[in-house]
Amino acid sequence: MKILVIGGAGYIGSHVVREFLDHGYTVTVLDNLSSGTRRNLFGEAAFVHGDIMHPVRLREVMSEGFDGCVHLAALKAAGESMVSPEQYAEMNIAGTINILNAALSAEMPNMIFSSSAAIFGSPQYLPIDEDHPKNPENFYGFTKLEIEKLMEWYDRLKGLKYASIRYFNAAGYDVQGRINGLEMNPENLLPIVMETASGLRKGMSIFGDDYPTRDGTCIRDYVHVNDLAAAHVSAFEHINEMKQSISVNLGSETGVTVSEMIQRAREMTGMPIPAAAAERRPGDPAELVASSAKAKELLGWEPRHSDLDTLIDSTWQVYCKNFSLT
Ligand code: UDP
């Protein structure tokens, strides 16, 4: 089976590529290397340096004949999307339309789309299941929801099958240590904790310590990137066999506070990690926790590496390798 992974040189994409390779698939990566890195490429996978904003090139690549396409090439900073919606509209919506249209013209049958918990907005109840109302509160979440709706129509009108996988908070690095490319200028909590532990930052901010949670800091559902990657392979197998599109939430179903993450990282790294309470970050809900019951039922998916210690340790290992720390 042949799979095209668009955005396969990025943080999540490289883990997805590794997982498909481990399952014996023939993989081609298409990436413009804007945030991905050549360090994340594997010799066993073909690489095309290409951009989703070039429909002709996309159609050429797609016409090589793939059984499925995983699409992870997108801008993902929620805060930035509120300031530069044009960029997000172009990359995330127009870029995905280019991919979907190329897929149709090449008769590529299966699409795996990286969606996000951001499509739901502030939770009306917890844990968040697939039926939860979808009211994105940032433009990034809006772009993901628009693509979900578009894929529904393309399925109905053209028979393109899709799996939409709504990530909660992706974290961690390959537990076998095969992926070591770090994201530049990360905005997510765990990489920032690690940059502080590594001494790249003098200190970090805790965005709000007066939320109605057990220690006043926000609760998130962190899911290990190896677990996410495994769900992509299962989702492809599922839609390919069942010929039915699916949308699933993917999280560990466990809530961790910002302070708990920092404190456990201090204990595990032995580094001080100075952290000071700061203003709340606009648009941050107090608590986000997934229900992954549907992923478990449909895909037989179980999180295997999403415990806090594995998330922290697998990330710390990569920082130690990159910065020669002990
Ligand atoms: N956070 C923080 N300091 C940081 C980065 C993040 O306190 O330097 C908090 C953020 O406010 C949120 C949680 O950590 O409550 C997770 O944020 P992240 O950006 O990783 O993911 P999000 O939940 O926004 O998708």
mmCIF file of C-alpha atoms and ligand atoms in Angstrom:
data_model
loop_
_atom_site.group_PDB
_atom_site.id
_atom_site.type_symbol
_atom_site.label_atom_id
_atom_site.label_comp_id
_atom_site.label_asym_id
_atom_site.label_seq_id
_atom_site.Cartn_x
_atom_site.Cartn_y
_atom_site.Cartn_z
ATOM 1 C CA MET A 1 0.000 0.000 0.000
ATOM 2 C CA LYS A 2 1.230 3.481 -0.897
ATOM 3 C CA ILE A 3 0.688 6.479 1.356
ATOM 4 C CA LEU A 4 1.450 10.141 0.705
ATOM 5 C CA VAL A 5 2.164 12.126 3.883
ATOM 6 C CA ILE A 6 1.848 15.864 3.284
ATOM 7 C CA GLY A 7 3.681 17.681 6.065
ATOM 8 C CA GLY A 8 5.647 14.522 6.831
ATOM 9 C CA ALA A 9 8.829 16.375 7.853
ATOM 10 C CA GLY A 10 7.094 18.126 10.742
ATOM 11 C CA TYR A 11 6.774 17.171 14.382
ATOM 12 C CA ILE A 12 3.632 15.041 14.181
ATOM 13 C CA GLY A 13 4.120 14.173 10.498
ATOM 14 C CA SER A 14 7.509 12.532 11.051
ATOM 15 C CA HIS A 15 6.033 10.287 13.744
ATOM 16 C CA VAL A 16 3.161 9.377 11.410
ATOM 17 C CA VAL A 17 5.638 8.524 8.614
ATOM 18 C CA ARG A 18 7.654 6.335 11.000
ATOM 19 C CA GLU A 19 4.503 4.466 12.032
ATOM 20 C CA PHE A 20 3.401 3.775 8.449
ATOM 21 C CA LEU A 21 6.928 2.599 7.570
ATOM 22 C CA ASP A 22 6.934 0.322 10.618
ATOM 23 C CA HIS A 23 3.693 -1.207 9.318
ATOM 24 C CA GLY A 24 5.276 -2.005 5.943
ATOM 25 C CA TYR A 25 3.719 0.791 3.881
ATOM 26 C CA THR A 26 5.492 2.509 1.007
ATOM 27 C CA VAL A 27 5.612 6.165 1.982
ATOM 28 C CA THR A 28 6.223 9.403 0.107
ATOM 29 C CA VAL A 29 6.639 12.638 2.080
ATOM 30 C CA LEU A 30 5.686 15.969 0.550
ATOM 31 C CA ASP A 31 6.804 18.980 2.600
ATOM 32 C CA ASN A 32 7.888 22.558 1.920
ATOM 33 C CA LEU A 33 10.243 22.442 4.935
ATOM 34 C CA SER A 34 8.883 25.742 6.253
ATOM 35 C CA SER A 35 8.535 24.316 9.744
ATOM 36 C CA GLY A 36 9.542 20.725 9.083
ATOM 37 C CA THR A 37 13.190 19.712 8.836
ATOM 38 C CA ARG A 38 15.258 17.321 6.729
ATOM 39 C CA ARG A 39 16.441 15.791 10.008
ATOM 40 C CA ASN A 40 12.962 14.301 10.362
ATOM 41 C CA LEU A 41 13.096 12.436 7.036
ATOM 42 C CA PHE A 42 13.752 8.700 6.803
ATOM 43 C CA GLY A 43 15.815 7.000 4.106
ATOM 44 C CA GLU A 44 13.044 4.464 3.482
ATOM 45 C CA ALA A 45 10.526 7.154 2.473
ATOM 46 C CA ALA A 46 10.663 9.094 -0.800
ATOM 47 C CA PHE A 47 10.794 12.857 -0.379
ATOM 48 C CA VAL A 48 9.222 15.539 -2.566
ATOM 49 C CA HIS A 49 10.103 19.151 -1.734
ATOM 50 C CA GLY A 50 6.759 20.663 -2.626
ATOM 51 C CA ASP A 51 4.129 23.092 -1.496
ATOM 52 C CA ILE A 52 0.383 22.684 -1.094
ATOM 53 C CA MET A 53 -0.095 26.122 -2.664
ATOM 54 C CA HIS A 54 1.006 24.670 -6.043
ATOM 55 C CA PRO A 55 -1.963 22.698 -7.389
ATOM 56 C CA VAL A 56 -0.215 21.567 -10.585
ATOM 57 C CA ARG A 57 2.677 20.020 -8.653
ATOM 58 C CA LEU A 58 0.228 18.424 -6.224
ATOM 59 C CA ARG A 59 -1.681 16.818 -9.073
ATOM 60 C CA GLU A 60 1.566 15.509 -10.580
ATOM 61 C CA VAL A 61 2.575 13.895 -7.293
ATOM 62 C CA MET A 62 -0.901 12.504 -6.587
ATOM 63 C CA SER A 63 -1.041 10.941 -10.049
ATOM 64 C CA GLU A 64 1.721 8.529 -8.976
ATOM 65 C CA GLY A 65 -1.154 6.562 -7.457
ATOM 66 C CA PHE A 66 -1.611 6.409 -3.694
ATOM 67 C CA ASP A 67 -4.009 4.360 -1.586
ATOM 68 C CA GLY A 68 -4.253 7.169 0.928
ATOM 69 C CA CYS A 69 -3.026 10.620 1.816
ATOM 70 C CA VAL A 70 -2.350 11.985 5.295
ATOM 71 C CA HIS A 71 -2.580 15.773 5.405
ATOM 72 C CA LEU A 72 -0.761 17.533 8.243
ATOM 73 C CA ALA A 73 0.574 20.616 6.449
ATOM 74 C CA ALA A 74 -0.989 23.555 8.250
ATOM 75 C CA LEU A 75 -0.375 26.600 10.395
ATOM 76 C CA LYS A 76 -1.305 25.777 13.987
ATOM 77 C CA ALA A 77 -0.832 28.715 16.349
ATOM 78 C CA ALA A 78 -4.289 29.688 17.588
ATOM 79 C CA GLY A 79 -3.195 33.133 18.829
ATOM 80 C CA GLU A 80 -1.462 34.002 15.545
ATOM 81 C CA SER A 81 -4.556 32.939 13.579
ATOM 82 C CA MET A 82 -6.528 35.740 15.265
ATOM 83 C CA VAL A 83 -3.986 38.317 14.103
ATOM 84 C CA SER A 84 -3.268 36.930 10.613
ATOM 85 C CA PRO A 85 -6.453 35.166 9.483
ATOM 86 C CA GLU A 86 -5.491 35.707 5.805
ATOM 87 C CA GLN A 87 -2.470 33.433 6.171
ATOM 88 C CA TYR A 88 -4.544 30.775 7.919
ATOM 89 C CA ALA A 89 -7.326 30.988 5.343
ATOM 90 C CA GLU A 90 -4.817 30.560 2.545
ATOM 91 C CA MET A 91 -2.664 27.783 3.979
ATOM 92 C CA ASN A 92 -5.241 25.813 5.927
ATOM 93 C CA ILE A 93 -8.344 26.250 3.758
ATOM 94 C CA ALA A 94 -7.116 27.051 0.223
ATOM 95 C CA GLY A 95 -4.136 24.690 0.612
ATOM 96 C CA THR A 96 -6.407 21.843 1.691
ATOM 97 C CA ILE A 97 -8.800 22.517 -1.184
ATOM 98 C CA ASN A 98 -5.809 22.127 -3.519
ATOM 99 C CA ILE A 99 -5.024 18.769 -1.911
ATOM 100 C CA LEU A 100 -8.615 17.523 -2.009
ATOM 101 C CA ASN A 101 -9.070 18.553 -5.636
ATOM 102 C CA ALA A 102 -5.787 16.903 -6.610
ATOM 103 C CA ALA A 103 -6.952 13.779 -4.759
ATOM 104 C CA LEU A 104 -10.202 13.726 -6.721
ATOM 105 C CA SER A 105 -8.509 14.237 -10.071
ATOM 106 C CA ALA A 106 -6.052 11.414 -9.279
ATOM 107 C CA GLU A 107 -8.862 9.206 -7.924
ATOM 108 C CA MET A 108 -7.003 8.889 -4.634
ATOM 109 C CA PRO A 109 -9.604 7.207 -2.393
ATOM 110 C CA ASN A 110 -8.717 7.939 1.267
ATOM 111 C CA MET A 111 -7.834 11.104 3.133
ATOM 112 C CA ILE A 112 -6.579 11.272 6.736
ATOM 113 C CA PHE A 113 -6.919 14.808 8.021
ATOM 114 C CA SER A 114 -5.303 16.274 11.116
ATOM 115 C CA SER A 115 -8.079 18.186 12.802
ATOM 116 C CA SER A 116 -8.098 19.690 16.257
ATOM 117 C CA ALA A 117 -9.948 19.989 19.551
ATOM 118 C CA ALA A 118 -10.061 23.707 18.643
ATOM 119 C CA ILE A 119 -13.152 22.984 16.490
ATOM 120 C CA PHE A 120 -15.203 22.638 19.696
ATOM 121 C CA GLY A 121 -14.444 25.960 21.404
ATOM 122 C CA SER A 122 -15.112 26.263 25.136
ATOM 123 C CA PRO A 123 -16.434 23.006 26.518
ATOM 124 C CA GLN A 124 -20.106 22.868 27.383
ATOM 125 C CA TYR A 125 -19.494 19.548 29.106
ATOM 126 C CA LEU A 126 -16.554 17.246 29.824
ATOM 127 C CA PRO A 127 -15.120 14.992 28.586
ATOM 128 C CA ILE A 128 -15.564 16.279 25.038
ATOM 129 C CA ASP A 129 -17.027 13.630 22.760
ATOM 130 C CA GLU A 130 -17.662 13.811 19.006
ATOM 131 C CA ASP A 131 -21.244 15.089 19.482
ATOM 132 C CA HIS A 132 -20.128 18.132 21.455
ATOM 133 C CA PRO A 133 -21.287 21.387 19.759
ATOM 134 C CA LYS A 134 -18.695 22.818 17.409
ATOM 135 C CA ASN A 135 -18.168 26.531 18.017
ATOM 136 C CA PRO A 136 -14.499 27.358 17.398
ATOM 137 C CA GLU A 137 -13.310 30.405 19.308
ATOM 138 C CA ASN A 138 -10.225 31.049 17.262
ATOM 139 C CA PHE A 139 -9.708 31.293 13.523
ATOM 140 C CA TYR A 140 -7.393 28.281 13.504
ATOM 141 C CA GLY A 141 -10.227 26.092 14.844
ATOM 142 C CA PHE A 142 -12.577 27.608 12.263
ATOM 143 C CA THR A 143 -10.223 26.554 9.425
ATOM 144 C CA LYS A 144 -10.164 22.961 10.710
ATOM 145 C CA LEU A 145 -13.954 22.840 11.020
ATOM 146 C CA GLU A 146 -14.427 24.244 7.514
ATOM 147 C CA ILE A 147 -12.272 21.465 6.094
ATOM 148 C CA GLU A 148 -14.222 18.849 8.020
ATOM 149 C CA LYS A 149 -17.420 20.188 6.410
ATOM 150 C CA LEU A 150 -15.815 20.303 2.982
ATOM 151 C CA MET A 151 -14.710 16.681 3.273
ATOM 152 C CA GLU A 152 -18.257 15.677 4.243
ATOM 153 C CA TRP A 153 -19.500 17.193 0.973
ATOM 154 C CA TYR A 154 -16.708 15.652 -1.098
ATOM 155 C CA ASP A 155 -17.590 12.267 0.372
ATOM 156 C CA ARG A 156 -21.288 12.777 -0.373
ATOM 157 C CA LEU A 157 -20.747 14.107 -3.898
ATOM 158 C CA LYS A 158 -17.590 12.318 -5.019
ATOM 159 C CA GLY A 159 -17.133 9.376 -2.673
ATOM 160 C CA LEU A 160 -13.817 10.568 -1.203
ATOM 161 C CA LYS A 161 -13.486 8.769 2.151
ATOM 162 C CA TYR A 162 -11.891 10.615 5.030
ATOM 163 C CA ALA A 163 -10.848 10.173 8.620
ATOM 164 C CA SER A 164 -10.781 13.376 10.583
ATOM 165 C CA ILE A 165 -8.614 13.008 13.676
ATOM 166 C CA ARG A 166 -9.130 15.743 16.254
ATOM 167 C CA TYR A 167 -5.972 16.001 18.291
ATOM 168 C CA PHE A 168 -6.093 17.273 21.827
ATOM 169 C CA ASN A 169 -2.604 18.326 23.083
ATOM 170 C CA ALA A 170 0.055 16.432 21.126
ATOM 171 C CA ALA A 171 3.256 16.017 23.136
ATOM 172 C CA GLY A 172 6.284 13.752 23.600
ATOM 173 C CA TYR A 173 8.806 12.327 21.123
ATOM 174 C CA ASP A 174 9.317 8.893 19.625
ATOM 175 C CA VAL A 175 9.892 6.533 22.557
ATOM 176 C CA GLN A 176 12.513 4.666 20.513
ATOM 177 C CA GLY A 177 14.500 7.877 20.026
ATOM 178 C CA ARG A 178 14.366 7.810 16.220
ATOM 179 C CA ILE A 179 13.086 11.371 15.771
ATOM 180 C CA ASN A 180 15.226 14.220 17.038
ATOM 181 C CA GLY A 181 14.346 17.319 15.017
ATOM 182 C CA LEU A 182 13.111 20.062 17.335
ATOM 183 C CA GLU A 183 10.473 22.601 16.405
ATOM 184 C CA MET A 184 11.840 26.121 16.020
ATOM 185 C CA ASN A 185 10.176 28.755 18.220
ATOM 186 C CA PRO A 186 7.712 26.374 19.855
ATOM 187 C CA GLU A 187 4.597 27.845 21.413
ATOM 188 C CA ASN A 188 3.312 24.771 23.244
ATOM 189 C CA LEU A 189 3.723 24.114 26.923
ATOM 190 C CA LEU A 190 6.005 21.069 27.074
ATOM 191 C CA PRO A 191 8.643 22.336 24.581
ATOM 192 C CA ILE A 192 8.695 25.645 26.471
ATOM 193 C CA VAL A 193 9.167 23.781 29.767
ATOM 194 C CA MET A 194 12.034 21.869 28.116
ATOM 195 C CA GLU A 195 13.653 25.007 26.676
ATOM 196 C CA THR A 196 13.587 26.429 30.201
ATOM 197 C CA ALA A 197 15.026 23.248 31.674
ATOM 198 C CA SER A 198 17.757 23.305 29.005
ATOM 199 C CA GLY A 199 18.718 26.893 29.848
ATOM 200 C CA LEU A 200 17.614 28.212 26.429
ATOM 201 C CA ARG A 201 15.142 30.365 28.335
ATOM 202 C CA LYS A 202 15.810 31.974 31.692
ATOM 203 C CA GLY A 203 12.261 31.380 32.819
ATOM 204 C CA MET A 204 8.745 30.797 31.608
ATOM 205 C CA SER A 205 5.259 32.142 32.221
ATOM 206 C CA ILE A 206 2.273 30.291 33.594
ATOM 207 C CA PHE A 207 -0.636 31.860 31.737
ATOM 208 C CA GLY A 208 -3.140 32.300 34.569
ATOM 209 C CA ASP A 209 -3.144 30.772 38.051
ATOM 210 C CA ASP A 210 -6.667 31.767 39.049
ATOM 211 C CA TYR A 211 -8.705 29.327 36.973
ATOM 212 C CA PRO A 212 -11.358 27.226 38.731
ATOM 213 C CA THR A 213 -9.139 24.106 38.685
ATOM 214 C CA ARG A 214 -7.403 22.100 41.442
ATOM 215 C CA ASP A 215 -4.325 24.362 41.490
ATOM 216 C CA GLY A 216 -5.613 27.383 39.569
ATOM 217 C CA THR A 217 -3.794 26.544 36.301
ATOM 218 C CA CYS A 218 -5.334 25.230 33.077
ATOM 219 C CA ILE A 219 -6.033 21.541 32.597
ATOM 220 C CA ARG A 220 -5.203 19.929 29.246
ATOM 221 C CA ASP A 221 -5.316 16.425 27.813
ATOM 222 C CA TYR A 222 -1.817 15.534 26.569
ATOM 223 C CA VAL A 223 -1.582 12.646 24.129
ATOM 224 C CA HIS A 224 1.737 11.117 23.120
ATOM 225 C CA VAL A 225 2.674 11.639 19.492
ATOM 226 C CA ASN A 226 3.437 7.901 19.049
ATOM 227 C CA ASP A 227 -0.143 7.200 20.153
ATOM 228 C CA LEU A 228 -1.436 9.809 17.710
ATOM 229 C CA ALA A 229 0.645 8.285 14.925
ATOM 230 C CA ALA A 230 -0.742 4.804 15.636
ATOM 231 C CA ALA A 231 -4.275 6.182 15.289
ATOM 232 C CA HIS A 232 -3.472 7.438 11.763
ATOM 233 C CA VAL A 233 -2.531 3.957 10.563
ATOM 234 C CA SER A 234 -5.609 2.413 12.212
ATOM 235 C CA ALA A 235 -7.842 5.136 10.776
ATOM 236 C CA PHE A 236 -6.473 4.549 7.283
ATOM 237 C CA GLU A 237 -7.029 0.790 7.599
ATOM 238 C CA HIS A 238 -10.536 1.398 8.895
ATOM 239 C CA ILE A 239 -11.775 3.714 6.151
ATOM 240 C CA ASN A 240 -10.002 1.721 3.462
ATOM 241 C CA GLU A 241 -11.701 -1.507 4.557
ATOM 242 C CA MET A 242 -15.100 -0.180 5.641
ATOM 243 C CA LYS A 243 -15.414 2.456 2.871
ATOM 244 C CA GLN A 244 -16.897 4.778 5.466
ATOM 245 C CA SER A 245 -15.659 8.152 6.645
ATOM 246 C CA ILE A 246 -15.094 8.783 10.347
ATOM 247 C CA SER A 247 -14.360 11.655 12.741
ATOM 248 C CA VAL A 248 -12.744 10.832 16.074
ATOM 249 C CA ASN A 249 -11.446 12.751 19.072
ATOM 250 C CA LEU A 250 -8.030 11.694 20.242
ATOM 251 C CA GLY A 251 -6.778 12.341 23.742
ATOM 252 C CA SER A 252 -5.540 10.403 26.751
ATOM 253 C CA GLU A 253 -8.751 11.217 28.680
ATOM 254 C CA THR A 254 -6.540 12.468 31.528
ATOM 255 C CA GLY A 255 -6.290 16.082 32.607
ATOM 256 C CA VAL A 256 -2.941 17.551 33.674
ATOM 257 C CA THR A 257 -2.534 21.112 34.999
ATOM 258 C CA VAL A 258 0.186 23.479 33.818
ATOM 259 C CA SER A 259 1.732 23.487 37.310
ATOM 260 C CA GLU A 260 1.704 19.684 37.493
ATOM 261 C CA MET A 261 3.540 19.491 34.170
ATOM 262 C CA ILE A 262 6.206 21.968 35.307
ATOM 263 C CA GLN A 263 6.641 20.360 38.732
ATOM 264 C CA ARG A 264 7.005 16.828 37.331
ATOM 265 C CA ALA A 265 9.482 18.130 34.736
ATOM 266 C CA ARG A 266 11.547 19.691 37.548
ATOM 267 C CA GLU A 267 11.618 16.358 39.376
ATOM 268 C CA MET A 268 12.481 14.333 36.279
ATOM 269 C CA THR A 269 15.125 16.637 34.791
ATOM 270 C CA GLY A 270 16.613 17.840 38.058
ATOM 271 C CA MET A 271 16.548 21.369 36.622
ATOM 272 C CA PRO A 272 14.989 24.337 38.437
ATOM 273 C CA ILE A 273 12.651 25.529 35.581
ATOM 274 C CA PRO A 274 11.790 28.998 36.921
ATOM 275 C CA ALA A 275 8.114 29.725 36.216
ATOM 276 C CA ALA A 276 6.126 32.802 37.179
ATOM 277 C CA ALA A 277 2.390 33.370 37.076
ATOM 278 C CA ALA A 278 1.370 35.759 34.316
ATOM 279 C CA GLU A 279 -1.819 37.080 32.714
ATOM 280 C CA ARG A 280 -4.269 34.579 31.295
ATOM 281 C CA ARG A 281 -3.772 33.909 27.592
ATOM 282 C CA PRO A 282 -6.875 35.069 25.662
ATOM 283 C CA GLY A 283 -9.069 32.232 24.447
ATOM 284 C CA ASP A 284 -7.743 29.601 26.890
ATOM 285 C CA PRO A 285 -10.533 27.436 28.355
ATOM 286 C CA ALA A 286 -9.918 26.329 31.963
ATOM 287 C CA GLU A 287 -10.159 22.636 31.126
ATOM 288 C CA LEU A 288 -10.096 20.489 27.992
ATOM 289 C CA VAL A 289 -10.300 16.718 28.278
ATOM 290 C CA ALA A 290 -11.260 14.311 25.499
ATOM 291 C CA SER A 291 -13.496 11.346 25.413
ATOM 292 C CA SER A 292 -11.703 8.867 23.150
ATOM 293 C CA ALA A 293 -14.403 6.211 23.495
ATOM 294 C CA LYS A 294 -15.196 6.350 19.777
ATOM 295 C CA ALA A 295 -11.543 5.930 18.725
ATOM 296 C CA LYS A 296 -11.300 2.962 21.083
ATOM 297 C CA GLU A 297 -14.468 1.401 19.755
ATOM 298 C CA LEU A 298 -13.934 2.004 16.018
ATOM 299 C CA LEU A 299 -10.152 1.718 15.804
ATOM 300 C CA GLY A 300 -9.286 -0.418 18.830
ATOM 301 C CA TRP A 301 -7.047 2.510 19.774
ATOM 302 C CA GLU A 302 -5.499 2.733 23.256
ATOM 303 C CA PRO A 303 -3.018 5.336 24.467
ATOM 304 C CA ARG A 304 0.165 3.442 25.393
ATOM 305 C CA HIS A 305 2.674 6.215 25.992
ATOM 306 C CA SER A 306 0.519 9.136 27.114
ATOM 307 C CA ASP A 307 1.322 9.028 30.841
ATOM 308 C CA LEU A 308 2.967 12.194 32.138
ATOM 309 C CA ASP A 309 6.370 10.613 32.829
ATOM 310 C CA THR A 310 6.709 9.183 29.306
ATOM 311 C CA LEU A 311 5.619 12.480 27.759
ATOM 312 C CA ILE A 312 8.247 14.376 29.725
ATOM 313 C CA ASP A 313 11.043 11.811 29.528
ATOM 314 C CA SER A 314 10.767 11.198 25.763
ATOM 315 C CA THR A 315 10.875 14.971 25.150
ATOM 316 C CA TRP A 316 13.742 15.588 27.574
ATOM 317 C CA GLN A 317 15.828 12.905 25.835
ATOM 318 C CA VAL A 318 15.573 14.840 22.569
ATOM 319 C CA TYR A 319 16.536 18.127 24.217
ATOM 320 C CA CYS A 320 19.504 16.420 25.880
ATOM 321 C CA LYS A 321 20.675 15.046 22.517
ATOM 322 C CA ASN A 322 20.252 18.384 20.744
ATOM 323 C CA PHE A 323 21.968 20.449 23.400
ATOM 324 C CA SER A 324 24.439 17.880 24.722
ATOM 325 C CA LEU A 325 22.977 18.016 28.217
ATOM 326 C CA THR A 326 23.550 15.199 30.655
HETATM 327 N N1 UDP B 1 0.934 27.565 28.742
HETATM 328 C C1 UDP B 1 1.599 28.288 29.739
HETATM 329 N N2 UDP B 1 2.821 28.819 29.440
HETATM 330 C C2 UDP B 1 3.403 28.681 28.219
HETATM 331 C C3 UDP B 1 2.726 27.932 27.215
HETATM 332 C C4 UDP B 1 1.488 27.392 27.510
HETATM 333 O O1 UDP B 1 1.103 28.448 30.853
HETATM 334 O O2 UDP B 1 4.504 29.213 28.010
HETATM 335 C C5 UDP B 1 -0.376 26.968 29.036
HETATM 336 C C6 UDP B 1 -1.499 27.481 28.149
HETATM 337 O O3 UDP B 1 -2.043 28.682 28.654
HETATM 338 C C7 UDP B 1 -2.475 26.306 28.212
HETATM 339 C C8 UDP B 1 -1.560 25.083 28.352
HETATM 340 O O4 UDP B 1 -0.302 25.593 28.815
HETATM 341 O O5 UDP B 1 -3.261 26.399 29.369
HETATM 342 C C9 UDP B 1 -1.346 24.351 27.047
HETATM 343 O O6 UDP B 1 -1.009 25.294 26.061
HETATM 344 P P1 UDP B 1 -0.527 24.907 24.606
HETATM 345 O O7 UDP B 1 -0.218 26.176 23.881
HETATM 346 O O8 UDP B 1 0.567 23.901 24.709
HETATM 347 O O9 UDP B 1 -1.757 24.152 23.964
HETATM 348 P P2 UDP B 1 -3.292 24.597 23.730
HETATM 349 O O10 UDP B 1 -4.039 24.048 24.892
HETATM 350 O O11 UDP B 1 -3.346 26.073 23.625
HETATM 351 O O12 UDP B 1 -3.648 23.908 22.467
#
